[in-house]
XYZ file of C-alpha atoms in Angstrom:
116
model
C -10.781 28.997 -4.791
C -7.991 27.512 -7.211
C -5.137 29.523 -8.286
C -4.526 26.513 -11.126
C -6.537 24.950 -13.872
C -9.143 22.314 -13.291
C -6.950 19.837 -14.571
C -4.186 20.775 -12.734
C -6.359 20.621 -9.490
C -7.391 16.785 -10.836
C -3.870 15.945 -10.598
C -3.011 13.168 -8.296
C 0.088 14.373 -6.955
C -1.589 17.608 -6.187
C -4.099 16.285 -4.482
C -1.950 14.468 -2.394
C -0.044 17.414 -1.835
C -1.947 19.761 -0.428
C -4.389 16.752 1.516
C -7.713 17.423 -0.415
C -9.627 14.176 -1.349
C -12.665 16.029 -3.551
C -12.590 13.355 -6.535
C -11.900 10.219 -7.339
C -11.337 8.896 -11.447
C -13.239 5.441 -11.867
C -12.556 3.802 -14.718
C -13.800 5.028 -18.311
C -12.531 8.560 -16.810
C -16.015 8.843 -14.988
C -15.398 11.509 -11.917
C -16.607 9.832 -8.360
C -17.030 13.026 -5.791
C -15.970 12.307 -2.057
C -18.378 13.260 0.407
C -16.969 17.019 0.685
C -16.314 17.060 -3.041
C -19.984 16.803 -3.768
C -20.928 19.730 -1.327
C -18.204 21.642 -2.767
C -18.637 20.969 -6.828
C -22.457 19.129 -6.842
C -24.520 22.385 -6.505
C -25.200 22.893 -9.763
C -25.470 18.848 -10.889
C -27.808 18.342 -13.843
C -27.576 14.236 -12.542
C -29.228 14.613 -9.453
C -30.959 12.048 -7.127
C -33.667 13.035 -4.236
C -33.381 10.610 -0.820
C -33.580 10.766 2.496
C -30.327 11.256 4.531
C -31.591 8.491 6.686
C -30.903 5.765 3.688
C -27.322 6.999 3.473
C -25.828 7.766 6.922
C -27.745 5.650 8.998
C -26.784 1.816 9.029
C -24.362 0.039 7.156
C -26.715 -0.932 3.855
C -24.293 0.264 0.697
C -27.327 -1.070 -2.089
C -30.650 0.837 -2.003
C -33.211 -0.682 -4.762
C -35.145 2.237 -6.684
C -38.553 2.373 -7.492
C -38.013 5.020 -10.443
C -36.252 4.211 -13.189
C -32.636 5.887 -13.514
C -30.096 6.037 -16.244
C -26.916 4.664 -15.203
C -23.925 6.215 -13.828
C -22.889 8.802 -10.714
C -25.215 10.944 -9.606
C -25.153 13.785 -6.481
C -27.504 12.812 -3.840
C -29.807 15.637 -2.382
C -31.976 15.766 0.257
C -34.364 18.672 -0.346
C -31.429 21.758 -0.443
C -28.673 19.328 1.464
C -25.585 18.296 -0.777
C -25.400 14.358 1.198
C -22.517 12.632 -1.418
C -21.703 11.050 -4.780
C -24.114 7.690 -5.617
C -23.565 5.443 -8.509
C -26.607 3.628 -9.891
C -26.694 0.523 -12.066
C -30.294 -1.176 -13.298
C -31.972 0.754 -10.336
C -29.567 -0.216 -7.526
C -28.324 2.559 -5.986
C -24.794 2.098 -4.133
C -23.027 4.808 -2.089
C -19.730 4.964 -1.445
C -19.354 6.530 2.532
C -17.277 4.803 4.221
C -18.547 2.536 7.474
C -16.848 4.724 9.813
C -18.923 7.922 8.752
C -22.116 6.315 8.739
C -24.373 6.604 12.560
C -25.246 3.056 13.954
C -28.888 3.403 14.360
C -29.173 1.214 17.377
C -27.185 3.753 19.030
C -29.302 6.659 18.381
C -32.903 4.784 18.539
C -32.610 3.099 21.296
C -30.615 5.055 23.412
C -31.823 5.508 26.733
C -32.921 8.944 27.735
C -31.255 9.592 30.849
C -27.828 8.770 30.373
């Protein structure tokens, strides 16, 4: 897939270059994964979380509280075998970072009326 180095690939101006938002550097030099970025590189995550798509994409709710007791940091969120996006937890409050305009108001698809 890359004809460069990792590193080079991290590069900003490459990134930016060639229009492929995969990562994002937080601070301490801890690697955030975009939405695509997770499906592409989070396969083979040893810090994985399990939860429902539904607590992600539908809504606009960014904190979910855990009942299980996590270590902090980023983590890939699966649902069973689907990749959903990067999460970052912090004393069992887990925040995602999707943007509002890729989440699914569920008003829209609950209550929507069948014959239309």
């Amino acid at each position: 897939m890359f004809n460069k180095n990792f590193s080079d690939f991290l590069d900003e101006k490459y990134i930016k270059k060639y229009g492929l938002y995969v990562i994002k550097i937080e601070k301490n030099n801890r690697y955030r994964f975009s939405i695509e970025g997770a499906q592409i590189f989070g396969i083979n995550s040893n810090k994985s979380i399990e939860i429902k798509k539904e607590n992600l994409f539908y809504g606009f709710s960014e904190n979910i509280k855990l009942e299980k007791n996590f270590e902090n940091g980023f983590y890939i969120a699966k649902d069973n075998n689907d990749i959903l996006c990067s999460v970052y937890i912090k004393n069992n409050i887990l925040k995602d970072f999707i943007p509002k305009e890729r989440k699914i108001n569920y008003i829209f698809t609950k209550d929507k009326p069948e014959n239309t």
